[in-house]
XYZ file of N, CA and C in Angstrom:
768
model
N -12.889 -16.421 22.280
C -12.171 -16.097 21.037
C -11.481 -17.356 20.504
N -11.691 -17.601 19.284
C -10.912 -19.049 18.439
C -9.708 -18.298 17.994
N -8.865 -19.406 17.789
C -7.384 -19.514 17.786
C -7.406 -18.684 16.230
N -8.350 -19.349 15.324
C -8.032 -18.366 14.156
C -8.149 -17.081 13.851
N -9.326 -16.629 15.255
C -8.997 -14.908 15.321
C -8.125 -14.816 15.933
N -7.475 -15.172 16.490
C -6.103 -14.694 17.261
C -5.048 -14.843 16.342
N -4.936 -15.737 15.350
C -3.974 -15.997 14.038
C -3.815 -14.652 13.494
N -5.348 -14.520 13.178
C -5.495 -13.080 12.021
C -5.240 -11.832 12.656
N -5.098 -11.769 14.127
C -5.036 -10.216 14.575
C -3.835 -10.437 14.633
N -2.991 -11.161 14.815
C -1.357 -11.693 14.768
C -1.019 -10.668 13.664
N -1.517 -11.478 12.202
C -1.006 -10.926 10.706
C -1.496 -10.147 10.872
N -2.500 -9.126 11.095
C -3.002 -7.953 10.566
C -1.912 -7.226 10.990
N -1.998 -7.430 12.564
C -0.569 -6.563 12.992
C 0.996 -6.682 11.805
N 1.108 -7.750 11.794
C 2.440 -7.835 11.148
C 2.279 -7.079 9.733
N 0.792 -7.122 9.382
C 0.994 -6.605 7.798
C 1.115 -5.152 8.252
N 0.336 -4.585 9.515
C 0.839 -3.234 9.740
C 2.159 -2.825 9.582
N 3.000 -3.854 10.586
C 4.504 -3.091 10.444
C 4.972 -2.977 9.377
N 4.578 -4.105 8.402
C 5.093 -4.411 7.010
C 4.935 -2.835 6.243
N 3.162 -2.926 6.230
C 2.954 -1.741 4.941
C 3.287 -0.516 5.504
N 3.517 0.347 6.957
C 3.978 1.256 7.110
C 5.198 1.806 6.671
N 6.267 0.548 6.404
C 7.788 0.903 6.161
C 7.267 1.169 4.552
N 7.090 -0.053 3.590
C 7.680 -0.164 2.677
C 6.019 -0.272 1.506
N 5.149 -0.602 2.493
C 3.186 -0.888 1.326
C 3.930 -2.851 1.720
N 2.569 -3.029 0.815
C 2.767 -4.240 0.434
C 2.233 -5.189 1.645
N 1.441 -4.739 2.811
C 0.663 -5.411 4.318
C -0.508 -6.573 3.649
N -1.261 -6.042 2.324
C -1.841 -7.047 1.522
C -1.475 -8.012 1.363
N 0.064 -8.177 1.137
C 0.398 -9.819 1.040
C 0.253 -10.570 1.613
N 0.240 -10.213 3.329
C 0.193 -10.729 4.044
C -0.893 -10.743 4.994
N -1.924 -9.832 5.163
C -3.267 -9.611 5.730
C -4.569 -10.332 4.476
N -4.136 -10.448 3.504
C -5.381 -11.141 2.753
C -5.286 -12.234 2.136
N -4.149 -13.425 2.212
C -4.081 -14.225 2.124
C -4.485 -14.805 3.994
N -4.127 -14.122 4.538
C -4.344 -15.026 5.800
C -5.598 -15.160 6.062
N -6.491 -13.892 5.732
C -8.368 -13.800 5.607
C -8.577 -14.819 5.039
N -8.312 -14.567 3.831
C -8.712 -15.961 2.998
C -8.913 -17.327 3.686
N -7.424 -17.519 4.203
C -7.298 -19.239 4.705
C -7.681 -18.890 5.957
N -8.102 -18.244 7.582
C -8.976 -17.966 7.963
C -10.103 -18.267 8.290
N -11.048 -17.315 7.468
C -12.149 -17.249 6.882
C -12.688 -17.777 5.836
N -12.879 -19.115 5.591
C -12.867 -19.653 4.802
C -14.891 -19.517 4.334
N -15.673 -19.158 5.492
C -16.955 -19.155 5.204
C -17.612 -18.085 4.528
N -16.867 -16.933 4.636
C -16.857 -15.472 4.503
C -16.448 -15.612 2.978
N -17.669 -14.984 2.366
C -17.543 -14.420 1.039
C -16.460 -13.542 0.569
N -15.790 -14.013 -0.964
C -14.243 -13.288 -0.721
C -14.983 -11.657 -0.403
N -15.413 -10.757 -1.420
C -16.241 -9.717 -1.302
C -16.264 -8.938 0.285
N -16.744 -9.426 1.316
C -16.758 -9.304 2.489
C -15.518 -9.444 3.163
N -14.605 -10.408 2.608
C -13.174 -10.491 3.307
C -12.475 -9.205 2.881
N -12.397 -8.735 1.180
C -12.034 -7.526 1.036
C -12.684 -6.017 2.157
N -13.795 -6.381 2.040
C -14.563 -4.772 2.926
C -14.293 -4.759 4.443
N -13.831 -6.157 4.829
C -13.378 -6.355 6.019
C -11.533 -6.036 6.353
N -11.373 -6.440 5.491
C -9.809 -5.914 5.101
C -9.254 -4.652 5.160
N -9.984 -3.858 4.455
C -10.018 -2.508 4.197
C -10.243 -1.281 5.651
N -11.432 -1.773 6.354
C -11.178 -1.384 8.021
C -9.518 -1.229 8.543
N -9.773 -2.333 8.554
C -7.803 -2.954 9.280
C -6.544 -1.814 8.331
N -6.906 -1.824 7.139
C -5.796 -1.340 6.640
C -5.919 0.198 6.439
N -6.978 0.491 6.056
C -7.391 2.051 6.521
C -6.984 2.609 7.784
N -7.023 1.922 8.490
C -6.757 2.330 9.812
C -5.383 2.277 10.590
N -4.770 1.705 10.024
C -2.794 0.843 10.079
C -2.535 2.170 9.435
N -2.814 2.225 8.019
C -1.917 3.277 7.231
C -2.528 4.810 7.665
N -3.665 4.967 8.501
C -3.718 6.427 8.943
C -2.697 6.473 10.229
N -2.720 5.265 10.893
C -1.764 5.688 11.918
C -0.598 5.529 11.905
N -0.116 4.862 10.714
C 1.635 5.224 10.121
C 1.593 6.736 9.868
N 0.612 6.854 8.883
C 0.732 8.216 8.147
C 1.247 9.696 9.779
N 0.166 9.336 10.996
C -0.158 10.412 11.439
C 1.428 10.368 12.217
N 2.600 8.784 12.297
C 3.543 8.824 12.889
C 4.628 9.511 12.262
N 4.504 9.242 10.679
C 5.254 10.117 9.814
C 5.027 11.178 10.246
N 4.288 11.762 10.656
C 4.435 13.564 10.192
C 4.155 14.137 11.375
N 4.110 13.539 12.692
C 3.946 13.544 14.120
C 5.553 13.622 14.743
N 6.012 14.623 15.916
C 6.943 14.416 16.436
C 8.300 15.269 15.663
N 9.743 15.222 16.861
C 10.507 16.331 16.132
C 11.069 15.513 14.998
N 11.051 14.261 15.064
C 11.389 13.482 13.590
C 10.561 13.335 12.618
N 9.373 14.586 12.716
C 8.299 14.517 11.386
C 9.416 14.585 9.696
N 8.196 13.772 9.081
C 9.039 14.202 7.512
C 7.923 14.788 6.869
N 8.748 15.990 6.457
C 7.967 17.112 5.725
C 7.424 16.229 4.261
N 6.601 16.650 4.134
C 5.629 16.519 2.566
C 5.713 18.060 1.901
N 5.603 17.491 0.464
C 5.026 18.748 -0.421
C 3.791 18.737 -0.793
N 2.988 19.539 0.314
C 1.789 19.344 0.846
C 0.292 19.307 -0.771
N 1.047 20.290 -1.531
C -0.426 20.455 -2.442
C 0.106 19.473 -3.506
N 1.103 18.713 -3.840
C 1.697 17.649 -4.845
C 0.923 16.307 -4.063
N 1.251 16.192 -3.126
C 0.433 14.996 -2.729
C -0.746 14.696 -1.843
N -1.460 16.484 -2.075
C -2.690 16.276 -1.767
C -4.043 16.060 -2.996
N -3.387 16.705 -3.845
C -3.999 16.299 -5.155
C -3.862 15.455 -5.711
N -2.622 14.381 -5.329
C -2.627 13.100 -6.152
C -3.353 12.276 -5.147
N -3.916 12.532 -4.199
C -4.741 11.153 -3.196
C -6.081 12.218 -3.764
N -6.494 13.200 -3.831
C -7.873 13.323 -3.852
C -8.365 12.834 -5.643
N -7.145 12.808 -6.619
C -7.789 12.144 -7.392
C -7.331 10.445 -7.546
N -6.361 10.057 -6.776
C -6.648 8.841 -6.412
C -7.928 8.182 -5.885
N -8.199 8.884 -4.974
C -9.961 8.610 -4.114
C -10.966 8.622 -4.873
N -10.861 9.286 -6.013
C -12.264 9.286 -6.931
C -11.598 8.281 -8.148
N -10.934 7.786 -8.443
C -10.686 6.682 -9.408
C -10.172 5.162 -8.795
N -10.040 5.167 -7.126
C -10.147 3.879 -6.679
C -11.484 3.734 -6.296
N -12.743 4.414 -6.637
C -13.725 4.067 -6.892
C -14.330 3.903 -7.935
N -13.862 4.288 -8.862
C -14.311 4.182 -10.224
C -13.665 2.612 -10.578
N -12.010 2.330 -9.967
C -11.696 1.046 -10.191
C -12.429 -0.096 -9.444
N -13.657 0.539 -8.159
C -14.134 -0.506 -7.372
C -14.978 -0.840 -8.130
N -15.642 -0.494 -8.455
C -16.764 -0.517 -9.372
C -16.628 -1.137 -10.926
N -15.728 -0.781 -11.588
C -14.969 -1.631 -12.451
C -15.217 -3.168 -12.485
N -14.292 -3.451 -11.416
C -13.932 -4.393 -10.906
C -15.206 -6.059 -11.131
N -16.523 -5.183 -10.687
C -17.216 -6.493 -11.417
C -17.483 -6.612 -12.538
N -17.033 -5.831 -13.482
C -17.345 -6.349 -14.665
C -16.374 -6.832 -15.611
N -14.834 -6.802 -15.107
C -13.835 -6.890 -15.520
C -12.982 -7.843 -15.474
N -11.895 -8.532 -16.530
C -11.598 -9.761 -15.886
C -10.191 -9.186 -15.290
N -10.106 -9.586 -13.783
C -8.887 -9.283 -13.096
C -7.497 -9.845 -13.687
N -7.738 -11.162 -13.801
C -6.822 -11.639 -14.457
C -5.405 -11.706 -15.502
N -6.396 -10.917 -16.059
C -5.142 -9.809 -17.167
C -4.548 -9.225 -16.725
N -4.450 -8.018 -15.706
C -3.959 -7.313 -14.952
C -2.546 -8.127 -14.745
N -2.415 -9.652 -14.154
C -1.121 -10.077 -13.357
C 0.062 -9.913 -14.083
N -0.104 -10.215 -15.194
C 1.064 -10.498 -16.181
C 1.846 -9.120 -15.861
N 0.875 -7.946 -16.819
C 1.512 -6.532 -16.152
C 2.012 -6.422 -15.062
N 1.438 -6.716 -13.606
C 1.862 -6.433 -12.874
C 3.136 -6.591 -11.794
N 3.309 -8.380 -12.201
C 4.411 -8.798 -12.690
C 5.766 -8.370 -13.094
N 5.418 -7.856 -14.487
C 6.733 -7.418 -14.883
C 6.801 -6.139 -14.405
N 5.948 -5.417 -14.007
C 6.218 -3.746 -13.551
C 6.887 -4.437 -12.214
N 6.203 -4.999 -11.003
C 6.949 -5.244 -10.200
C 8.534 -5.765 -10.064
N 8.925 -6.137 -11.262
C 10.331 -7.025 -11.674
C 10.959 -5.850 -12.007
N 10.755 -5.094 -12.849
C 11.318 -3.541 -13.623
C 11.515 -3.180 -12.325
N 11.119 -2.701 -11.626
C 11.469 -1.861 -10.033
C 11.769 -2.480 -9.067
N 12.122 -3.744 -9.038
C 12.847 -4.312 -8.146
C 14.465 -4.622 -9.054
N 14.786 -4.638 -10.261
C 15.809 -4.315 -10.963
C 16.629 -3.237 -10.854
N 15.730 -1.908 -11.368
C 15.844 -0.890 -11.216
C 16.556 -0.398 -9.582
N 15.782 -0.919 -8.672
C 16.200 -0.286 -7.519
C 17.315 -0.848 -7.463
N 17.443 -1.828 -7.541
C 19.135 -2.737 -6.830
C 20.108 -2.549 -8.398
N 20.190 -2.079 -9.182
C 20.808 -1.290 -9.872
C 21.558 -0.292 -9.537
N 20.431 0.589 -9.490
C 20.584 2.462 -9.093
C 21.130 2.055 -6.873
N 22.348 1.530 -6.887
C 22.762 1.967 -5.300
C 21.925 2.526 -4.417
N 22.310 4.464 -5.237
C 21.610 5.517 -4.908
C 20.136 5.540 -4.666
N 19.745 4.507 -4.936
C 18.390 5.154 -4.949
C 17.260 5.286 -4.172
N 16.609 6.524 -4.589
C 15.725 7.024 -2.615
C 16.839 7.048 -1.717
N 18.198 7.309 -1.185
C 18.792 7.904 -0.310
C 19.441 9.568 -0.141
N 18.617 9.773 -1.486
C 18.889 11.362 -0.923
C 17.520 11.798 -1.519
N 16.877 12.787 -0.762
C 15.818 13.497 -1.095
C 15.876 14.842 -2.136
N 15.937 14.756 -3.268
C 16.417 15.871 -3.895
C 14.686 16.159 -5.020
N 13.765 16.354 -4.795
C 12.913 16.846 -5.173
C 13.280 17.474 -7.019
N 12.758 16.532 -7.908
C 13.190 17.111 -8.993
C 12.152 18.090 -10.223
N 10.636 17.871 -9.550
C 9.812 18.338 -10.315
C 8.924 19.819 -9.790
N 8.704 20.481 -10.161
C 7.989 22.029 -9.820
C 7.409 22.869 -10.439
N 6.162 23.325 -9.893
C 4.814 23.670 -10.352
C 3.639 23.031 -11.080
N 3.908 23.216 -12.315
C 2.743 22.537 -13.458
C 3.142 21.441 -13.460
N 4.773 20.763 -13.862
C 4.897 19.573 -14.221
C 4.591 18.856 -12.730
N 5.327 19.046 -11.865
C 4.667 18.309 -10.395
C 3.441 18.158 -10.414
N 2.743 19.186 -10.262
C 1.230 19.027 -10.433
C 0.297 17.646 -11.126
N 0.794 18.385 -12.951
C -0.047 17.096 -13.917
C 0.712 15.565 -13.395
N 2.162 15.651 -12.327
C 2.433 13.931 -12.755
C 1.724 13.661 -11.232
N 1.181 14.531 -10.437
C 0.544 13.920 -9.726
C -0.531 13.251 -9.904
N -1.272 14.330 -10.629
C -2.853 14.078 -11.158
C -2.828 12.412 -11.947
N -1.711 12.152 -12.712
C -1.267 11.163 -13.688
C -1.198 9.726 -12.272
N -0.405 10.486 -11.344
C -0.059 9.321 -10.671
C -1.847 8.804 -9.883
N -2.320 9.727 -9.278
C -3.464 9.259 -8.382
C -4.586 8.777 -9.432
N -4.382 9.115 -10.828
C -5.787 8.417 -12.130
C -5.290 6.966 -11.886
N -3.891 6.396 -11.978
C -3.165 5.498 -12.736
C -3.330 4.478 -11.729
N -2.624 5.032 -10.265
C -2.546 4.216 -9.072
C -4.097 4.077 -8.340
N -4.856 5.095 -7.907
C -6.525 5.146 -8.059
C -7.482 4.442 -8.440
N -7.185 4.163 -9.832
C -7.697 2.979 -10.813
C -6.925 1.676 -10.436
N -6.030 1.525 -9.793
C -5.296 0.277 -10.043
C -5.819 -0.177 -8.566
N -5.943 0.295 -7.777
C -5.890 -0.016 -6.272
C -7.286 -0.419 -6.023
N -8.215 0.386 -6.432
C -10.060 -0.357 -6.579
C -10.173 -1.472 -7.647
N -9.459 -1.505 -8.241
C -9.585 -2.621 -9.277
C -8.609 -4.249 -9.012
N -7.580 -3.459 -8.509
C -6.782 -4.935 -8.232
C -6.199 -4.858 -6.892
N -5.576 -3.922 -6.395
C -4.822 -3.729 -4.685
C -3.784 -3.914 -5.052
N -3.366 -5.375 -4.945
C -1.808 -6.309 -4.270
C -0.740 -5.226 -4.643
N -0.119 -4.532 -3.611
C 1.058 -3.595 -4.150
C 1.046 -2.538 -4.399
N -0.407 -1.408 -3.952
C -0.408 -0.524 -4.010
C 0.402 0.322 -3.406
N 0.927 0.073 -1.977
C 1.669 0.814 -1.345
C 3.171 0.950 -2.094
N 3.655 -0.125 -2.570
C 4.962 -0.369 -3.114
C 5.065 0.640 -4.739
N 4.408 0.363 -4.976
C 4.060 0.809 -6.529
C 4.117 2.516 -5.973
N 3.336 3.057 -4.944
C 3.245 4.553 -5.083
C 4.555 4.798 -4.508
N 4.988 4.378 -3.821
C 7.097 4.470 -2.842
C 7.339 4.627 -4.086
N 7.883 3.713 -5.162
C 8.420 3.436 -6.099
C 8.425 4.875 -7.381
N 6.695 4.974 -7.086
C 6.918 6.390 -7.944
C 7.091 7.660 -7.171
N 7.208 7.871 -6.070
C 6.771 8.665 -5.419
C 8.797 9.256 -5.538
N 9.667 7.795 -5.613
C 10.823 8.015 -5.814
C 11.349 8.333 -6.859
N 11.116 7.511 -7.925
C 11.648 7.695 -9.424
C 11.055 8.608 -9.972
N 9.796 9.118 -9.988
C 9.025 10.007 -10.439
C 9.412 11.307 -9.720
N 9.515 11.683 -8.695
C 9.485 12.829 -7.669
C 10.827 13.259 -7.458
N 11.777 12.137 -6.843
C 12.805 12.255 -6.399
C 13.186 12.440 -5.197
N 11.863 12.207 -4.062
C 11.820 11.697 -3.025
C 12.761 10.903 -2.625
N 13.176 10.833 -1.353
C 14.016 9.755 -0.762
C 13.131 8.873 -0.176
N 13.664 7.752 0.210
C 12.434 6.434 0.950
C 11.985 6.922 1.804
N 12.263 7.462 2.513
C 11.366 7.930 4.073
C 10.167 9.028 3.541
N 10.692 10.103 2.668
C 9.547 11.219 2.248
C 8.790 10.182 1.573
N 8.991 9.401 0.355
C 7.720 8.865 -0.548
C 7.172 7.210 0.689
N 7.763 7.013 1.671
C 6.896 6.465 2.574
C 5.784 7.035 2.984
N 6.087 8.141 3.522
C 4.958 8.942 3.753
C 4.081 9.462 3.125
N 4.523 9.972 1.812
C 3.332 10.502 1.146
C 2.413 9.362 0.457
N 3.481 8.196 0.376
C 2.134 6.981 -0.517
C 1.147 7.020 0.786
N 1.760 6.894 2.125
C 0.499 6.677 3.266
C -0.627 7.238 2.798
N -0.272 8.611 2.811
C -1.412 10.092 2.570
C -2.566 9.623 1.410
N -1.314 9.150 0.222
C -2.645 8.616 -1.304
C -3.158 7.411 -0.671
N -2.931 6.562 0.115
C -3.163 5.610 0.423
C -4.525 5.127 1.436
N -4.256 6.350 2.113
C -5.549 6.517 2.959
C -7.006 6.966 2.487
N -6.426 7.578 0.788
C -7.635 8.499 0.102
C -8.122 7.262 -0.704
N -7.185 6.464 -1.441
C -7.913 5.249 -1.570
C -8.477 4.355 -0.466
N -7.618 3.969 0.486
C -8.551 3.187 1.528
C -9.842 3.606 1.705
N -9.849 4.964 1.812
C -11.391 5.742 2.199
C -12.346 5.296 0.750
N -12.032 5.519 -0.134
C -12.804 5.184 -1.380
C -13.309 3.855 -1.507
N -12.227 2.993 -0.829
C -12.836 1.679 -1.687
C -14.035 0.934 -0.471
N -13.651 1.687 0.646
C -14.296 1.258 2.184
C -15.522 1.763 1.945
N -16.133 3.273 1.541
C -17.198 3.832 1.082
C -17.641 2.358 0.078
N -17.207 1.974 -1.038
C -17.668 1.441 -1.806
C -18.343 -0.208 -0.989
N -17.353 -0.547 -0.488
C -17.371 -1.961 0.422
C -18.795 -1.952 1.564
N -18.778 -0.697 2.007
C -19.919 -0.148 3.212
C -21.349 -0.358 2.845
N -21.275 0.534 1.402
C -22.231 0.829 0.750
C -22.862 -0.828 0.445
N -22.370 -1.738 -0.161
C -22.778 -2.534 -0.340
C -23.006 -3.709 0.760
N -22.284 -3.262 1.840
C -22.689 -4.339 2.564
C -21.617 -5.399 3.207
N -20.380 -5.031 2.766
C -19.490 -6.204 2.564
C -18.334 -6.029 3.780
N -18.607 -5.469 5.516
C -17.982 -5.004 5.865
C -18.262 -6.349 7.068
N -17.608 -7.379 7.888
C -18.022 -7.657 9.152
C -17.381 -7.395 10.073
N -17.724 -6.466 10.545
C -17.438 -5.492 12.312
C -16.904 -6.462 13.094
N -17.522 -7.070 13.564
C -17.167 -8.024 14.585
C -15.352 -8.273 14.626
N -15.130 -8.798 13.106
C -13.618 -8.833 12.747
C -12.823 -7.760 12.803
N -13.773 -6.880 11.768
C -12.487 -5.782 11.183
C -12.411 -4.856 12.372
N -13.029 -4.943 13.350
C -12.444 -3.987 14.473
C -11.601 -3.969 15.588
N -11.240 -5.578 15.882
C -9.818 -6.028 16.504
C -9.224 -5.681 15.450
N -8.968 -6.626 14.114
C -7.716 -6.359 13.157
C -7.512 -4.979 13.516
N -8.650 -3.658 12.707
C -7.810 -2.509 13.112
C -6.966 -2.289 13.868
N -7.513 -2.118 15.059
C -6.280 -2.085 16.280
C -5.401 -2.849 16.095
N -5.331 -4.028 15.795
C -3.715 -4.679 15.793
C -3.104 -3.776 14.412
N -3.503 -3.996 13.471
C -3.180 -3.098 11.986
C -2.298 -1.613 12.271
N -3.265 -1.053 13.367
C -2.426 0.406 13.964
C -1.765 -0.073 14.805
N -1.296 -0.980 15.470
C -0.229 -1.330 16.503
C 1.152 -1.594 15.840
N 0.678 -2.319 14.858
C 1.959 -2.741 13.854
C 2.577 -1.418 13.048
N 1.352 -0.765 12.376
C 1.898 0.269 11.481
C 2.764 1.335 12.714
N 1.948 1.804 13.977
C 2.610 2.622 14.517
C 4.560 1.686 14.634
N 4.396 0.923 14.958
C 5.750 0.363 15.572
C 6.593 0.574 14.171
N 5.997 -0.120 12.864
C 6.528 0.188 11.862
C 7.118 1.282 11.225
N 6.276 2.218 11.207
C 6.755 3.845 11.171
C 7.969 4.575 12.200
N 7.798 3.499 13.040
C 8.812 4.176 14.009
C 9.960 4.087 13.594
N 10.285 2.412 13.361
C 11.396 1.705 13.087
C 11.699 2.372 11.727
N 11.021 2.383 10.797
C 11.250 3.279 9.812
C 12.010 5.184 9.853
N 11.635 5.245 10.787
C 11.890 7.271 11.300
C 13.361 6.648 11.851
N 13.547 5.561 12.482
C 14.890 5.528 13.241
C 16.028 5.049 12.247
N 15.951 4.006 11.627
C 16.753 3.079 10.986
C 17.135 3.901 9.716
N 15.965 4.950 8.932
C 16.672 5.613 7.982
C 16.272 5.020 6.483
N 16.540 5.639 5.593
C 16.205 5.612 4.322
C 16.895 4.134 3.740
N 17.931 3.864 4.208
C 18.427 2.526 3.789
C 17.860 1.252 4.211
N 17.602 1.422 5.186
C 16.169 0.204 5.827
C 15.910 0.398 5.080
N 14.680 1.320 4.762
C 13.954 1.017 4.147
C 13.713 0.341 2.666
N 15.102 0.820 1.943
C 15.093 0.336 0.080
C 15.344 -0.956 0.398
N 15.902 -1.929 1.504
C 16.067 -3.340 1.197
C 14.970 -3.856 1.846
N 14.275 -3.282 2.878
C 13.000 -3.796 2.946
C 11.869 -3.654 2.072
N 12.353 -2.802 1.252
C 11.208 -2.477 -0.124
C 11.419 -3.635 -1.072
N 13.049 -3.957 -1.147
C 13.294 -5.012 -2.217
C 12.389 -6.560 -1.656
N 12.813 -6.685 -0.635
C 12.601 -7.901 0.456
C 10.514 -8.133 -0.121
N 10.126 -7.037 0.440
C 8.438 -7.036 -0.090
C 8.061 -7.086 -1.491
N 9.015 -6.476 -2.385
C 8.613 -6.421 -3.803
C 8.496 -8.087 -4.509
N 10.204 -8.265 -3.851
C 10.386 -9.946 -4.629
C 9.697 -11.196 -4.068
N 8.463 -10.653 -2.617
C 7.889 -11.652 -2.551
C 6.459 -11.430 -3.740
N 6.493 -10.326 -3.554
C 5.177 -9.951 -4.479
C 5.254 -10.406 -5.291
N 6.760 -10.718 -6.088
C 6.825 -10.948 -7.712
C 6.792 -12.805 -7.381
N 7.316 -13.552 -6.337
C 7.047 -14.630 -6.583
C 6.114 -14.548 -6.341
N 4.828 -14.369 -5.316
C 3.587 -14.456 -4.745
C 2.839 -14.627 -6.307
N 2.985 -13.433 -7.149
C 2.145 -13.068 -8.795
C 2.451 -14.631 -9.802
N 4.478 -14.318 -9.717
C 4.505 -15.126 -10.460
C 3.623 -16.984 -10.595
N 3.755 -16.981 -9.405
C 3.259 -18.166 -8.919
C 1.963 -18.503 -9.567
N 0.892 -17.722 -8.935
C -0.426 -17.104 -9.242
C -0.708 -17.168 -11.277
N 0.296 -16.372 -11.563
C 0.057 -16.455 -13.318
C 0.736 -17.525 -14.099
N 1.447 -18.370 -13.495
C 2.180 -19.661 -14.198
C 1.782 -20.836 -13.652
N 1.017 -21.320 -12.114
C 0.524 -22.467 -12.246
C -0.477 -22.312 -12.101
């Protein structure tokens, strides 16, 4: 084994612990592929990626809702926003080659800046779970959320996990620990979508993505834990902590 697979099962792990608490394990699992793997077609680094992280965020997900410290979900609100997440982060995979990514940053950018404002504003916010939406309207802002986030996650990624916390809070009224968990749930329905898409074509190398996994679920499990123990307040400054690298990581990216 070379030192640079041992680098990358390092980060995969760490992006586990990362994206279990708060999303956002991309920042740090696909820049390290990149520099890495430098021979490996980007294409293939993504389908290889996607193993590792599919597999991190099912086994956060199964720690969330595993054990007498499970956190309850509102099971048909965020089972319908990952099953139509799953069919439009394939529609965004697919997209994706014909589209220029590029445009996307600027937006994403400032949405990421708006909710890292927003949160360190609002004190309160995500520390109490007070559920504010029910029946139809829950319903359509799910459907709204898994078209919006669905499409965004096959088409671009960086921040999917953060982006669904974020709505899963302001939108729902979830506290950090419940919309941790349920972005897992949409999260896994995209992972599954875009991995189908990645498979299909070819763009997957085993050899790699099947250590990362395991380190990916080593991290996420530990992550989820630390998350179930430490409490909803961990988590909003570790959300801030991941967001504002994202926003320099972008900014960087769209200004030089």
């Amino acid at each position: 084994m070379t030192l640079e697979l041992l680098y990358l099962y390092f980060f995969a792990a760490l992006a586990g612990f990362i994206d279990a608490q708060v999303g956002g394990g991309g920042l740090i699992q696909l820049p390290a592929m990149v520099l890495l793997l430098p021979e490996v077609p980007y294409a293939t680094v993504l389908g290889t990626g996607k193993v590792a992280s599919l597999a991190g965020t099912a086994a956060a997900l199964r720690r969330y809702l595993g054990g007498p410290d499970a956190v309850p979900l509102r099971w048909r609100t965020v089972a319908i926003t990952a099953l139509v997440a799953g069919g439009f982060a394939l529609l965004g995979a697919r997209a994706a080659s014909s589209l220029h990514k590029e445009a996307v940053r600027p937006l994403v950018l400032a949405l990421l800046t708006a909710m890292a404002v927003y949160t360190l504003w609002r004190k309160d916010f995500g520390s109490l779970h007070a559920p504010r939406l029910h029946g139809r309207r829950e319903i359509i802002t799910g459907v709204g959320l898994g078209l919006a986030i669905g499409f965004y996650d096959g088409f671009f990624g960086p921040g999917t996990g953060s982006l669904l916390l974020f709505a899963f809070v302001g939108l729902f009224g979830y506290d950090f620990l419940a919309a941790s968990a349920s972005a897992k749930f949409v999260n896994v329905a995209t992972n599954i979508a875009g991995l189908i898409f990645f498979i299909s074509t070819g763009h997957v190398l085993y050899r790699v993505a099947i250590p990362m996994a395991i380190c990916n679920m080593l991290g996420s499990t530990l992550g989820a834990r630390m998350a179930l123990r430490q409490g909803t307040g961990f988590v909003r400054v570790l959300f801030l902590v991941v967001v504002g690298a994202f926003i320099l990581k972008l900014g960087w990216e769209t200004f030089t």
